[in-house]
Short mmCIF file of C-alpha atoms and ligand atoms in Angstrom, two decimals:
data_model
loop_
_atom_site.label_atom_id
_atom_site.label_comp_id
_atom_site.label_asym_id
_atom_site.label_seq_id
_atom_site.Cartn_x
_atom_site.Cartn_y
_atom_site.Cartn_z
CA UNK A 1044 6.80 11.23 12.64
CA UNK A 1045 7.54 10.45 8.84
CA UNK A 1046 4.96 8.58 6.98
CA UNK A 1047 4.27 7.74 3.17
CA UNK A 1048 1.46 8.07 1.17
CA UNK A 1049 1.04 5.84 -2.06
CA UNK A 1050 -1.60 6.69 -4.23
CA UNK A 1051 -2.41 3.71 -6.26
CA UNK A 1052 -5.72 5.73 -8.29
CA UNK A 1053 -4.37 7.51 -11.81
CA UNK A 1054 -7.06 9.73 -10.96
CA UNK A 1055 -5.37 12.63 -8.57
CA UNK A 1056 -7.69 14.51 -6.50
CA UNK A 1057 -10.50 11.62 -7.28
CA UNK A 1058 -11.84 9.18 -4.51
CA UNK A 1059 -8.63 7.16 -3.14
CA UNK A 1060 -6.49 10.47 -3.11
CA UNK A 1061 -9.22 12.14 -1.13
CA UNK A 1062 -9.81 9.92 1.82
CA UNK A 1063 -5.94 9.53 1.44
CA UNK A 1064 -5.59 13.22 2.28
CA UNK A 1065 -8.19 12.53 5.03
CA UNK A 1066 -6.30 10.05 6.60
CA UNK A 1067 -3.09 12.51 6.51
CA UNK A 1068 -5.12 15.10 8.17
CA UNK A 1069 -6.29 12.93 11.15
CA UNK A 1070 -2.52 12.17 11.85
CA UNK A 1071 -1.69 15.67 11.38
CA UNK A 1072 -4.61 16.81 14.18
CA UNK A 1073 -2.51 14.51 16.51
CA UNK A 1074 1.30 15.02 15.78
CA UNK A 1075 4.18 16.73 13.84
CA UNK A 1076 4.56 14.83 10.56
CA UNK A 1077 6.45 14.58 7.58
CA UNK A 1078 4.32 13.46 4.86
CA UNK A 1079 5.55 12.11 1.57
CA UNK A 1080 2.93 11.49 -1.12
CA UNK A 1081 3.82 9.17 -4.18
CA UNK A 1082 1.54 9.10 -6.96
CA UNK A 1083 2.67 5.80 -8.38
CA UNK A 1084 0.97 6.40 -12.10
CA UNK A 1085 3.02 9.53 -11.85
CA UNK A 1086 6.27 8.40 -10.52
CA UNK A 1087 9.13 6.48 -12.84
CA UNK A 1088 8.38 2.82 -11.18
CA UNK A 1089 9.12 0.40 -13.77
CA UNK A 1090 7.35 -3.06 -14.25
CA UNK A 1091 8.99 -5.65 -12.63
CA UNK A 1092 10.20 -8.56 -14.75
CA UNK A 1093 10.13 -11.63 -12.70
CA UNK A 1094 13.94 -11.49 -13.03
CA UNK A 1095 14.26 -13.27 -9.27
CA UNK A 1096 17.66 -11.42 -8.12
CA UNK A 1097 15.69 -10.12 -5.02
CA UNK A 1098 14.93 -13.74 -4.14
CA UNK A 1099 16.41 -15.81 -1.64
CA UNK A 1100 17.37 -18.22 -4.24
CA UNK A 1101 19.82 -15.39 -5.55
CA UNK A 1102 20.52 -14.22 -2.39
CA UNK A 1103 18.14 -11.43 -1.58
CA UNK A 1104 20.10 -8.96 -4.21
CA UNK A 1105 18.81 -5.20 -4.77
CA UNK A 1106 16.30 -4.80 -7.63
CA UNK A 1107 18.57 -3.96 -10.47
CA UNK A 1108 16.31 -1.51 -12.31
CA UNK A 1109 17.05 1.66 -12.76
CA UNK A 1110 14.14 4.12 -11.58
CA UNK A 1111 12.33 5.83 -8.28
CA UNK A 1112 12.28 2.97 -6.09
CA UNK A 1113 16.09 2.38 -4.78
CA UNK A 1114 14.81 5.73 -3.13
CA UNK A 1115 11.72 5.04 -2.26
CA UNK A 1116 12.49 1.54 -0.18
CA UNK A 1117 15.32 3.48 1.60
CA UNK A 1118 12.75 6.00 3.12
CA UNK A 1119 10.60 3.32 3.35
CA UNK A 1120 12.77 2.24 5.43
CA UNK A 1121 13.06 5.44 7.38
CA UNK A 1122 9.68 5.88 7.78
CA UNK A 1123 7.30 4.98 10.35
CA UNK A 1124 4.03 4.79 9.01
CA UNK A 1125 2.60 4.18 5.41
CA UNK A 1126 -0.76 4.52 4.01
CA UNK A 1127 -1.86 2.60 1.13
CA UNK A 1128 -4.56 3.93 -1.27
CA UNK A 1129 -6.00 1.33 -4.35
CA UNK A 1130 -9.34 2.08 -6.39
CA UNK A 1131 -11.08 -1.52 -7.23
CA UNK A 1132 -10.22 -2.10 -10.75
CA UNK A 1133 -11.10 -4.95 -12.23
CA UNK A 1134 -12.05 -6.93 -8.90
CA UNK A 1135 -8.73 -6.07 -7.85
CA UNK A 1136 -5.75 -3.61 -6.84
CA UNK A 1137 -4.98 -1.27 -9.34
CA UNK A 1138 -2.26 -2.45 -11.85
CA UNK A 1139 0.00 0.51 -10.22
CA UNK A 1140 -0.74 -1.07 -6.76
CA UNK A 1141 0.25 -4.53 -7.77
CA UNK A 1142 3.48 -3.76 -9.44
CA UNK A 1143 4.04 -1.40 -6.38
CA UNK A 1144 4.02 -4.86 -4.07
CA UNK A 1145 5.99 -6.52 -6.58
CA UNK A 1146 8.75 -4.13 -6.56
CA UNK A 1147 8.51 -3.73 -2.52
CA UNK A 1148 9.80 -7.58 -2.86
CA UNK A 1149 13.49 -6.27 -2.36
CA UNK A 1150 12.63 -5.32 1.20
CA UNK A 1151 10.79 -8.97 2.47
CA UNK A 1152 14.85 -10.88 2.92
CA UNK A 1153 13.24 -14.12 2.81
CA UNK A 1154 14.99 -17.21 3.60
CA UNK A 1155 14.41 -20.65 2.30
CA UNK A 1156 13.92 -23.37 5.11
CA UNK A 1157 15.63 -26.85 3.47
CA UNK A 1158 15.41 -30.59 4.83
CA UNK A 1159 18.24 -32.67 4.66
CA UNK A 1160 18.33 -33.12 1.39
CA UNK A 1161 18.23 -29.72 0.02
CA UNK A 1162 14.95 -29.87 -0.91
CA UNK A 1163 13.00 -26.57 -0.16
CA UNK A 1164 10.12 -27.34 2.36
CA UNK A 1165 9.48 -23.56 3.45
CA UNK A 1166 10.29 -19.87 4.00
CA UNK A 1167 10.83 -17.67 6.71
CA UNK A 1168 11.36 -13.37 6.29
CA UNK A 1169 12.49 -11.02 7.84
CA UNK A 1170 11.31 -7.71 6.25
CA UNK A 1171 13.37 -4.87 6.69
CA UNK A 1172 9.86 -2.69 7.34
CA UNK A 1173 8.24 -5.45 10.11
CA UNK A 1174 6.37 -3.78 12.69
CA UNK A 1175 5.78 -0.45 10.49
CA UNK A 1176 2.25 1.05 10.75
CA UNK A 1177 -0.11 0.86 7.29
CA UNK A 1178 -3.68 1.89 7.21
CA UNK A 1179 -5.25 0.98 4.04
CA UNK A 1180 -7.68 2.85 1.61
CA UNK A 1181 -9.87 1.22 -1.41
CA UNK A 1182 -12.40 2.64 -3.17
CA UNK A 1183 -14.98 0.56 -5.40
CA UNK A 1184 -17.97 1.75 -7.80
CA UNK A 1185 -20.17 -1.32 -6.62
CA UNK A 1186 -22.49 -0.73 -4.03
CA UNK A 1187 -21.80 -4.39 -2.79
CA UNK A 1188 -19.05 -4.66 -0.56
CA UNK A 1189 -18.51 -7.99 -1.67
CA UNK A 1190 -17.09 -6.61 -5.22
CA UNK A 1191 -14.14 -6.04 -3.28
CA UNK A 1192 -13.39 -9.19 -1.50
CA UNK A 1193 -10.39 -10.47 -3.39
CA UNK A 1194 -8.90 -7.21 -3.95
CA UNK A 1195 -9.22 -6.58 0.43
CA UNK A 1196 -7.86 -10.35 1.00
CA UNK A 1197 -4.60 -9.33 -2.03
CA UNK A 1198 -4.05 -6.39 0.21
CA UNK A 1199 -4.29 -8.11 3.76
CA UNK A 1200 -2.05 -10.97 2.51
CA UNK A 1201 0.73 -8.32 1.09
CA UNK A 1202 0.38 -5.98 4.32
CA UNK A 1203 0.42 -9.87 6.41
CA UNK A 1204 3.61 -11.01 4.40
CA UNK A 1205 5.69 -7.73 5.85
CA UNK A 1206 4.88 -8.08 8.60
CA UNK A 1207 2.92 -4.97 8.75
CA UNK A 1208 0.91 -3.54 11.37
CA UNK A 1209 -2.74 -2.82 10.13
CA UNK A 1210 -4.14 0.18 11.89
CA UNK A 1211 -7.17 -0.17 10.08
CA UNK A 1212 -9.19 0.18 7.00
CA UNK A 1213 -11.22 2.78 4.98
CA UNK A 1214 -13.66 0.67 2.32
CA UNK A 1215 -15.77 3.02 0.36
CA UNK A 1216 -18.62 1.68 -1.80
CA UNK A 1217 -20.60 3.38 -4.38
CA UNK A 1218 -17.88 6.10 -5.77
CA UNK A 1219 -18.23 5.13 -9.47
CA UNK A 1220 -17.92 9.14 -10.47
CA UNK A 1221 -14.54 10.98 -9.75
CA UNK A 1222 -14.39 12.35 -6.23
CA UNK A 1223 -17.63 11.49 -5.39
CA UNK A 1224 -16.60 10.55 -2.21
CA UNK A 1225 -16.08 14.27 -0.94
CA UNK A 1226 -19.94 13.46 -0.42
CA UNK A 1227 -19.53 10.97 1.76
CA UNK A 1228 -18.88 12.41 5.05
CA UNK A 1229 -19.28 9.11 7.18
CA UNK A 1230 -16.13 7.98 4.94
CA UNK A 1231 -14.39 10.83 5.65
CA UNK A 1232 -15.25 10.90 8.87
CA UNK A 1233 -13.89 7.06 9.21
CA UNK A 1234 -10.86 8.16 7.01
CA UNK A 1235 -10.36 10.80 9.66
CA UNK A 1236 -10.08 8.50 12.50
CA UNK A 1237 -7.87 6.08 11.18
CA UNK A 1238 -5.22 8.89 10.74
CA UNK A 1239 -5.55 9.61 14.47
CA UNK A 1240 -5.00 6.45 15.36
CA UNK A 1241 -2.51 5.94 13.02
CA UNK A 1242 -0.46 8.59 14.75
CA UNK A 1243 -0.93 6.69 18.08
CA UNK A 1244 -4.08 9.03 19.26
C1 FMN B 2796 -10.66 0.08 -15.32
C2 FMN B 2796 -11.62 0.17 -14.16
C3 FMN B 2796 -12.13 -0.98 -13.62
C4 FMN B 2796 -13.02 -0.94 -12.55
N1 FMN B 2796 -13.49 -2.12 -12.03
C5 FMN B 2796 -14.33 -2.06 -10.96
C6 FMN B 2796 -14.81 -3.28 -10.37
O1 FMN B 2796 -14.48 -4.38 -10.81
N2 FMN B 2796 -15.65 -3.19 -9.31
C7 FMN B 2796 -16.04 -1.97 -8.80
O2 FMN B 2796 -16.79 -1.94 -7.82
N3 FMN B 2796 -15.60 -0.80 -9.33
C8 FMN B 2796 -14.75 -0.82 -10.40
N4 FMN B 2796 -14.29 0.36 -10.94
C9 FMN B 2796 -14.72 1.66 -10.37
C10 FMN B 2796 -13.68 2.25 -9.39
O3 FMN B 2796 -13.26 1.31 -8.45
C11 FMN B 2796 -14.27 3.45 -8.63
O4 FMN B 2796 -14.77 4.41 -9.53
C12 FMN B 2796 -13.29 4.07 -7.67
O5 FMN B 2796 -13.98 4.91 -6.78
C13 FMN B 2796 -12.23 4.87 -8.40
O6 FMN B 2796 -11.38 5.54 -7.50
P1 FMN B 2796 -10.64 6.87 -7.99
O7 FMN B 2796 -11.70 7.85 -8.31
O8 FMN B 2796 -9.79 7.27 -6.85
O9 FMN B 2796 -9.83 6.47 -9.17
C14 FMN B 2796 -13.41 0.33 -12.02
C15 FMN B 2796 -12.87 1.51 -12.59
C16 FMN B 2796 -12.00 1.43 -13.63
C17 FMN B 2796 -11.43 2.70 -14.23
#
């Protein structure tokens, strides 16, 4: 099994990165894997620009910047299983995390639906990673759950438009210090799971 690991917290070894590595070690108890963690404050992944040749509209062209992720959405592609890892920042996903989704855009091969007219009226896509396996991890300060209620619906939506298949969720409240989390053992313990399952155990 080959699954990905995006680490959407600048803070290595802090709270996302370790229920992250939680979730790779449940998969690991169940099955051979080849893990590839991308720290995506780390790694050369340029804004995108809004320039719109990945859009249907200009015919579902490669992202023409120059960086890390031509590579990365081939083994995307490869892979079979992808965990996504976003601390709550300003009620949301991390700016990392957002420009991440932005720049996965290449790989959703929408089509525009027209009426008779030409006038656009809907979309349909076919993403090249449909059917792929994502388990998701966020981390807030807040002790309310509710602090992260946009940033969980952002996440569904992006995991919904590919198509994705959600194996599950690990939302951990109250980790406003770094790595407080490796506290939390009912987190971990969650984390844990999901990585299991996320390996088909
Ligand atoms: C710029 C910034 C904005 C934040 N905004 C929020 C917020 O709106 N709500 C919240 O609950 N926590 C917020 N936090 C706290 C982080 O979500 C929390 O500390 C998280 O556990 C960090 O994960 P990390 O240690 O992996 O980076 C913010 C932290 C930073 C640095």
């Amino acid at each position: 099994m080959k699954i990905m690991a995006f680490v959407g917290s600048p803070r290595k070894n802090s709270n996302v990165d370790t229920l992250m590595d939680k979730v790779i070690e449940g998969v690991k108890s169940k099955t051979d894997v080849e893990v590839e963690k991308i720290y995506l404050y780390s790694a050369d992944i340029k804004n995108c620009n809004g320039c719109g040749l990945c859009s249907p509209l200009m015919g579902n062209r490669d992202c023409p910047i120059d960086d890390d992720m031509p590579g990365i959405l081939n083994r995307m592609i490869e892979a079979e299983a992808y965990v996504f890892g976003t601390p709550n920042h300003v009620h949301t996903m991390s700016s990392a995390m957002t420009n991440f989704w932005a720049r996965l855009q290449p790989l959703g091969k929408m089509e525009v639906i027209r009426d008779d007219s030409g006038k656009i009226i809907g979309g349909k896509s076919k993403p090249l990673i449909m059917g792929k396996k994502a388990v998701m991890v966020v981390s807030q300060g807040d002790f309310s759950p509710s602090a992260s209620a946009l940033l969980l619906r952002v996440l569904d939506s992006n995991i919904k438009d590919f198509q994705l298949k959600k194996i599950g969720e690990v939302f951990s409240t109250g980790n406003l210090e770094k790595a407080q989390v490796k506290n939390n053992e009912n987190d971990l313990n969650l984390a844990f799971t999901f990585g299991q399952r996320l390996a088909g155990g």
